[in-house]
PDB file of C-alpha atoms in Angstrom:
ATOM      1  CA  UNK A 224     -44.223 -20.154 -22.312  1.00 54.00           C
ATOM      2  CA  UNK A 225     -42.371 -17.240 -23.705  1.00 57.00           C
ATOM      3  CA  UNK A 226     -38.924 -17.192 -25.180  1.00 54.00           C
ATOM      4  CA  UNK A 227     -36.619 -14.957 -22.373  1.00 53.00           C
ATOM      5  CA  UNK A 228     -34.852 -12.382 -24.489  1.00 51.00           C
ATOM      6  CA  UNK A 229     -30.985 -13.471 -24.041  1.00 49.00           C
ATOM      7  CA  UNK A 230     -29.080 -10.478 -25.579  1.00 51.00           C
ATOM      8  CA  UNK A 231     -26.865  -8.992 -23.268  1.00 51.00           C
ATOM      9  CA  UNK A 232     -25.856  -5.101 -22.005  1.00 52.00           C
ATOM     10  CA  UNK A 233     -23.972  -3.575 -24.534  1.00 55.00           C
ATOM     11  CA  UNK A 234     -22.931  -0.528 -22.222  1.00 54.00           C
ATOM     12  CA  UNK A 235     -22.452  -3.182 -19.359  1.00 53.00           C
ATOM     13  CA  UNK A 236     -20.138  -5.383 -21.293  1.00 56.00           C
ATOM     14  CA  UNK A 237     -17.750  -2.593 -22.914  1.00 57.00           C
ATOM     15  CA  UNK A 238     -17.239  -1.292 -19.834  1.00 55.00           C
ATOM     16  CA  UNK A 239     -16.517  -4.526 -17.541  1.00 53.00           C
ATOM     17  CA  UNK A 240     -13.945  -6.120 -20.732  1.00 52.00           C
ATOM     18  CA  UNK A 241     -12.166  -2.475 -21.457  1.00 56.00           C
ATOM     19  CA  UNK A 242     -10.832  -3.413 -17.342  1.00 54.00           C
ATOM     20  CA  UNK A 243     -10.284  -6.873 -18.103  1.00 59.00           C
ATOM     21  CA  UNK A 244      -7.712  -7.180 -20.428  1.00 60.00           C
ATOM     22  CA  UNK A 245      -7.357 -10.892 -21.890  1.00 64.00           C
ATOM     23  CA  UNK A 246     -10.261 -11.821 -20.123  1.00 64.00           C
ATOM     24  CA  UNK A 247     -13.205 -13.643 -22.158  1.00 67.00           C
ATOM     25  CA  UNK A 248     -16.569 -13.924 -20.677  1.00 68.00           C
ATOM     26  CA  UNK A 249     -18.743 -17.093 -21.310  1.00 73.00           C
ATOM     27  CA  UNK A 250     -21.580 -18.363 -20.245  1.00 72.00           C
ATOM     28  CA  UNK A 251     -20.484 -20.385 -17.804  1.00 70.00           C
ATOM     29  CA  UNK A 252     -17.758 -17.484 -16.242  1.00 68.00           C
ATOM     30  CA  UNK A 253     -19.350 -14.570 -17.372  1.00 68.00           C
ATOM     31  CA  UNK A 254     -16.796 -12.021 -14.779  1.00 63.00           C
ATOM     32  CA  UNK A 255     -14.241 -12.956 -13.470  1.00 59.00           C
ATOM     33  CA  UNK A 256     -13.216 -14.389 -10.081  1.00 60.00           C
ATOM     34  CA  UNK A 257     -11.712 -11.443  -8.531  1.00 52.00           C
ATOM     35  CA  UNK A 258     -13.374  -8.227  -9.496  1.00 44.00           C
ATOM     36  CA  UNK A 259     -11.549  -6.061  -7.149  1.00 41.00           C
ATOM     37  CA  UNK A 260      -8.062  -6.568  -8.422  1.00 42.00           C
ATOM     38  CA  UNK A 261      -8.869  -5.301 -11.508  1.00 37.00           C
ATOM     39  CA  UNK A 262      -9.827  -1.565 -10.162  1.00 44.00           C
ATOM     40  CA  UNK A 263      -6.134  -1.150  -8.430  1.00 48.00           C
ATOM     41  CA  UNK A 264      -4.163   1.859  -9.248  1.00 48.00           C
ATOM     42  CA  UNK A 265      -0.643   0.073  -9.147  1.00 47.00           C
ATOM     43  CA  UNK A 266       1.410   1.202 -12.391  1.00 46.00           C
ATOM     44  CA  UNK A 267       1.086  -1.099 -15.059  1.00 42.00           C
ATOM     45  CA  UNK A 268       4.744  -0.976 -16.567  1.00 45.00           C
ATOM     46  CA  UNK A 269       5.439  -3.515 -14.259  1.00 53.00           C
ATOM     47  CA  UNK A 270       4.086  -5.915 -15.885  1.00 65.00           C
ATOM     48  CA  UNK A 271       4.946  -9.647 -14.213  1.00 76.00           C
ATOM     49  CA  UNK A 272       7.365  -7.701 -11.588  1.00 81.00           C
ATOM     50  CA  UNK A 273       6.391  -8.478  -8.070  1.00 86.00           C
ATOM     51  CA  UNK A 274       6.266  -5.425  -6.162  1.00 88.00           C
ATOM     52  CA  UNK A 275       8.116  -6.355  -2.341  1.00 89.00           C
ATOM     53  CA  UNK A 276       7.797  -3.487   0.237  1.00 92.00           C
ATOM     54  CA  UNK A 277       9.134  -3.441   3.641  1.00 93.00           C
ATOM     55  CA  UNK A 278       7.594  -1.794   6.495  1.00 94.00           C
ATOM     56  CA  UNK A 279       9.360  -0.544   9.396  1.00 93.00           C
ATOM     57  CA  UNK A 280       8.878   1.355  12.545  1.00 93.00           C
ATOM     58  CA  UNK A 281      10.045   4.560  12.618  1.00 89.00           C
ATOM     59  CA  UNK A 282       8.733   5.772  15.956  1.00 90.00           C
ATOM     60  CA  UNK A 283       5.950   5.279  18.180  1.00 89.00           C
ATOM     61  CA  UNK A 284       3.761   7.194  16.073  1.00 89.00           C
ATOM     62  CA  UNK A 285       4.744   6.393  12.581  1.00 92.00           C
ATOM     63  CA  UNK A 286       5.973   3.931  10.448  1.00 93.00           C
ATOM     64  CA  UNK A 287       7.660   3.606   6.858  1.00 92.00           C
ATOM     65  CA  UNK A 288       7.073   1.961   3.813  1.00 92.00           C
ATOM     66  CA  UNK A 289      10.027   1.351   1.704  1.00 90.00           C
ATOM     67  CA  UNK A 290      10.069  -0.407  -1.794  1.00 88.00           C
ATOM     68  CA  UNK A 291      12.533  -3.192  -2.058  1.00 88.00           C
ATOM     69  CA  UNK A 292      14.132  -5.374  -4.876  1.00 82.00           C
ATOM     70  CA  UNK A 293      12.278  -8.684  -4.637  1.00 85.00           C
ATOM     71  CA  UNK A 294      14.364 -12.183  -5.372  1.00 81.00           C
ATOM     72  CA  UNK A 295      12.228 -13.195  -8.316  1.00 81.00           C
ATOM     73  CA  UNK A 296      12.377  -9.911 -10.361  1.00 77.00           C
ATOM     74  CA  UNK A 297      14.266  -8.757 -13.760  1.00 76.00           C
ATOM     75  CA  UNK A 298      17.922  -7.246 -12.343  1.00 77.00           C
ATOM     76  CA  UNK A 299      16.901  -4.058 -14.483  1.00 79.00           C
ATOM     77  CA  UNK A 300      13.394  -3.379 -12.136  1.00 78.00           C
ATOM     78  CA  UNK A 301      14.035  -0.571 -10.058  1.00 82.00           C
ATOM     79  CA  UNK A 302      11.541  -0.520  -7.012  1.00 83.00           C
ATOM     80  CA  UNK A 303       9.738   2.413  -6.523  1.00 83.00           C
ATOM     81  CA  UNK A 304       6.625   3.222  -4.489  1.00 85.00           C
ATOM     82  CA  UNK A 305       4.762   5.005  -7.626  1.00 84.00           C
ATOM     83  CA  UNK A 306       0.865   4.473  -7.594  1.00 85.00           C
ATOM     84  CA  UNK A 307       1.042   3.867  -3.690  1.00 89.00           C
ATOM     85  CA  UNK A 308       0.091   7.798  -3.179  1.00 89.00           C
ATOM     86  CA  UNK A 309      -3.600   7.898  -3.765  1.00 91.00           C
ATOM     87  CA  UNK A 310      -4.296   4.313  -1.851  1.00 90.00           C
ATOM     88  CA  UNK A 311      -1.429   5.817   1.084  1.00 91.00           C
ATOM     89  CA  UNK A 312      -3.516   9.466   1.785  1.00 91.00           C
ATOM     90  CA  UNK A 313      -7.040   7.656   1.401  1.00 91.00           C
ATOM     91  CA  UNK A 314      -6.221   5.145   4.260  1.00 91.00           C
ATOM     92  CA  UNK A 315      -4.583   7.341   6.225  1.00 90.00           C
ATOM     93  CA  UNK A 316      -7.677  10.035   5.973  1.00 89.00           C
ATOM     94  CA  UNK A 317     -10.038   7.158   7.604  1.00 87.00           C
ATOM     95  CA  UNK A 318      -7.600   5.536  10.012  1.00 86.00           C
ATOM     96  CA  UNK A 319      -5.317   8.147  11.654  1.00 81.00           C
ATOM     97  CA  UNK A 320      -7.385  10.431  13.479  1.00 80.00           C
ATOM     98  CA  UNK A 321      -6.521  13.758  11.512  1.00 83.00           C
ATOM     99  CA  UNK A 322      -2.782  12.841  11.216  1.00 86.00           C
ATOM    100  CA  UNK A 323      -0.958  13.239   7.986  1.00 90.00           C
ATOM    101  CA  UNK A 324       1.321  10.773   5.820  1.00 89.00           C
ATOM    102  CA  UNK A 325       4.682  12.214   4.756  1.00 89.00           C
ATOM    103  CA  UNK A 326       6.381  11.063   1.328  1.00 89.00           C
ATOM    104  CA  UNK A 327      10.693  11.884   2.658  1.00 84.00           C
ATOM    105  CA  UNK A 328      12.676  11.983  -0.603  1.00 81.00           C
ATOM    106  CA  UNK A 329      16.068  10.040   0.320  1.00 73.00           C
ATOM    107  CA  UNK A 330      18.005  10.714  -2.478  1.00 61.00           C
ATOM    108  CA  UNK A 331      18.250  13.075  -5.417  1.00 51.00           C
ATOM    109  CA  UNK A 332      17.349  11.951  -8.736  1.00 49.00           C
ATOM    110  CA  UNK A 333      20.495  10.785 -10.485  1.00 45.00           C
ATOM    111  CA  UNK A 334      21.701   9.519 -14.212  1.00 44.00           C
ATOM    112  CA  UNK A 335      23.983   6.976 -16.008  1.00 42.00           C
ATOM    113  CA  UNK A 336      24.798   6.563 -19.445  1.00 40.00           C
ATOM    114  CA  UNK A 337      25.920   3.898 -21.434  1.00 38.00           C
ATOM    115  CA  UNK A 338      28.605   4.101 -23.991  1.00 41.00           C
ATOM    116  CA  UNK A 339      27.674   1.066 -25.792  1.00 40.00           C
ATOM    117  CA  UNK A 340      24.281   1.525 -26.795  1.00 38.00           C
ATOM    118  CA  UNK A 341      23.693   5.370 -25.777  1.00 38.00           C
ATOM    119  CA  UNK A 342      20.695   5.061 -23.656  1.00 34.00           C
ATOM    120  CA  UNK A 343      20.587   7.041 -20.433  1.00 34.00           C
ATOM    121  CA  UNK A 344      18.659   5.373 -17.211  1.00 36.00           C
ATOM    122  CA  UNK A 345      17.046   7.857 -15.170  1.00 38.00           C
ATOM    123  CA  UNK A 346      16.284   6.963 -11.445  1.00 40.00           C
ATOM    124  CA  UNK A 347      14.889   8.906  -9.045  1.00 46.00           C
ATOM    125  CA  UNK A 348      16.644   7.287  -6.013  1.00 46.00           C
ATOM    126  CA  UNK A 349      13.933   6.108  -3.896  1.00 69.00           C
ATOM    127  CA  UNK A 350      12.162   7.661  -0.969  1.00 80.00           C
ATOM    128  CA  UNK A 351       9.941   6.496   1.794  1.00 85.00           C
ATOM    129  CA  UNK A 352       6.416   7.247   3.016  1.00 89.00           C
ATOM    130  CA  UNK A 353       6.375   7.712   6.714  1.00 91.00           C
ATOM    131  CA  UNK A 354       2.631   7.033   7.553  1.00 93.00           C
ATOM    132  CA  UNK A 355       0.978   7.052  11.215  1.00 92.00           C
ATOM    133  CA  UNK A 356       0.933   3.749  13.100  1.00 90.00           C
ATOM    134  CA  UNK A 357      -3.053   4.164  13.511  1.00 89.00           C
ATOM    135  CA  UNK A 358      -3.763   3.416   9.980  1.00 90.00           C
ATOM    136  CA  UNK A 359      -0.862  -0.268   9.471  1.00 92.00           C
ATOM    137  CA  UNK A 360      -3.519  -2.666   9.919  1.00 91.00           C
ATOM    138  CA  UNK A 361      -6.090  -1.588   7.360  1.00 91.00           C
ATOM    139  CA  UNK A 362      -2.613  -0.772   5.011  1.00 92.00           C
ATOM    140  CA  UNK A 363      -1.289  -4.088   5.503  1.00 93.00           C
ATOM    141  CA  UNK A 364      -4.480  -5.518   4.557  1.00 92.00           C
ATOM    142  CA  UNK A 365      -4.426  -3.445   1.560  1.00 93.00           C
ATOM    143  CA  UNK A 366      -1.025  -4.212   0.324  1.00 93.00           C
ATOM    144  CA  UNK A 367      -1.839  -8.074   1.479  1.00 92.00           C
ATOM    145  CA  UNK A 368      -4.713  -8.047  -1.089  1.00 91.00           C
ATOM    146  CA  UNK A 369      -3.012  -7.798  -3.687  1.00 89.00           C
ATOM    147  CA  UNK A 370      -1.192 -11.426  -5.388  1.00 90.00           C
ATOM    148  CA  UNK A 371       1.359  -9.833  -6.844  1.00 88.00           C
ATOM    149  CA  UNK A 372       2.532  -7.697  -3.436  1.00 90.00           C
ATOM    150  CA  UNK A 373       4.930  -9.279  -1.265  1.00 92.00           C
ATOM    151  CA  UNK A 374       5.364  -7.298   2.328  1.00 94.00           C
ATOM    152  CA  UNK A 375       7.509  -7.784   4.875  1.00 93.00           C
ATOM    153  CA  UNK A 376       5.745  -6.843   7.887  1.00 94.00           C
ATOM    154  CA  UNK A 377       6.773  -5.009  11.213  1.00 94.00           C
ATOM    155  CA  UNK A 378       7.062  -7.808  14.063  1.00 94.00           C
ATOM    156  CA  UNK A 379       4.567  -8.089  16.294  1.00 93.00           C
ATOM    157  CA  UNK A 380       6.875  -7.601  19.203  1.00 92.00           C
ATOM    158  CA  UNK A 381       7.569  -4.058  17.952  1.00 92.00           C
ATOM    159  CA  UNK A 382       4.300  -3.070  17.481  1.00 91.00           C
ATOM    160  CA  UNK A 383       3.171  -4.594  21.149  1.00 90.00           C
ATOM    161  CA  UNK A 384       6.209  -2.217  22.535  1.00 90.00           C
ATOM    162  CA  UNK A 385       5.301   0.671  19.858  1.00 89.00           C
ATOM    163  CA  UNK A 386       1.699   0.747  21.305  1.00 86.00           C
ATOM    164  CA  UNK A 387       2.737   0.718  25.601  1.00 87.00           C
ATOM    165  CA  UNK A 388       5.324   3.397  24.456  1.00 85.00           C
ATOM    166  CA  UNK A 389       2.865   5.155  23.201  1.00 83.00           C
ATOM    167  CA  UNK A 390       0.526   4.846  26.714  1.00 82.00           C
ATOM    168  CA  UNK A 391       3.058   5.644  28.775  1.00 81.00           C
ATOM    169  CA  UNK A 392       3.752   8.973  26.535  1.00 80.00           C
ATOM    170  CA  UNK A 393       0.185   9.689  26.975  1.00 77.00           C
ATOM    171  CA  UNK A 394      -0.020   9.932  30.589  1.00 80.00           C
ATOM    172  CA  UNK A 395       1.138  13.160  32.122  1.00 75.00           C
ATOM    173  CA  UNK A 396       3.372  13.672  34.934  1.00 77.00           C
ATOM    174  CA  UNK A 397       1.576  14.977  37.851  1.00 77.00           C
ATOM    175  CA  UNK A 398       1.108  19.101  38.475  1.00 80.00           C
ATOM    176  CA  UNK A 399       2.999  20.316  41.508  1.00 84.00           C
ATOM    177  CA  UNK A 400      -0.213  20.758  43.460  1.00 87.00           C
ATOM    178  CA  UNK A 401      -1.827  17.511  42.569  1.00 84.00           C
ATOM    179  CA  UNK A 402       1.480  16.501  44.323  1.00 83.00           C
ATOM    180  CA  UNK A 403       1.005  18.566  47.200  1.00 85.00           C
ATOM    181  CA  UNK A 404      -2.554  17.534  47.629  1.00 88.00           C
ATOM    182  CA  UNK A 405      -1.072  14.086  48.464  1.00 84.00           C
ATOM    183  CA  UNK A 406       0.967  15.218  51.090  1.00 83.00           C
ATOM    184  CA  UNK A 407       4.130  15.249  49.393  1.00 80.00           C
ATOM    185  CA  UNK A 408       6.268  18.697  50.465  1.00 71.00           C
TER     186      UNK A 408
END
């Protein structure tokens, strides 16, 4: 029998470790166990931060996605919703039948200094995405996938009402003749 030639992809191997950071292959785990959450686009200055969001609804139409401060994080970790965009407009495109996510600013971007040490802390106050209720279940799922993503979900309850407000908004009122036609003066 012939000797199987066991040198590995060069080009194959740069680029699968350059995404996994601290990561070694061997021959026994050559990738690792969960491929996908190395290609997310979350911001890595993080670092061991838990990102917590809370969704809400705002209408029957839309809801919002807020960042929150999460019990287990640093005091000094501001929330924000930055690397959410890209992930947001893409879901949105496939699941809301042509309507549009909206990014509303809250705040303006403010600044405090310190006297003690000089340093200035810019924030930019926070903001919401309002996104359309079409597209919350694949979203959910999204943010879900992700270990280090806790989400506190809309209630059921106010989806099940969300949705039959929603019908009942749909369906017209009768035209004045339709009316007449059924003998109504």
């Amino acid at each position: 029998q012939q000797k199987k030639n066991l040198s590995y992809n060069r080009a194959f191997y740069t680029k699968i470790s350059s995404q996994m950071k601290g990561f070694v292959p061997t021959w026994e785990n050559p990738v690792p166990k969960n491929p996908a959450a190395i290609a997310r686009s979350h911001p890595s200055s993080h670092g061991n931060q838990i990102r917590a969001y809370k969704l809400t609804l705002y209408s029957q139409t839309e809801f919002a996605i807020t960042a929150v401060h999460h019990h287990s994080n640093d005091w000094r970790y501001v929330p924000t919703l930055q690397g959410l965009r890209k992930a947001i407009k893409e879901i949105t495109k496939h699941y809301s039948n042509g309507e549009k996510a909206v990014f509303q600013d809250d705040s303006t971007p403010s600044t405090s200094s310190s006297a003690e040490n000089g340093t200035t802390i810019v924030s930019n106050g926070g903001g919401k995405w309002r996104i359309p209720l079409s597209s919350y279940q694949a979203f959910l799922s999204y943010l879900r996938s992700d270990p280090m993503v806790r989400v506190q979900a809309i209630p059921q309850n106010q989806l099940k009402i969300a949705s039959i407000g929603r019908a009942v908004t749909s369906r017209s009122y009768p035209s004045a003749k339709k009316i007449m036609d059924w003998g109504v003066p």
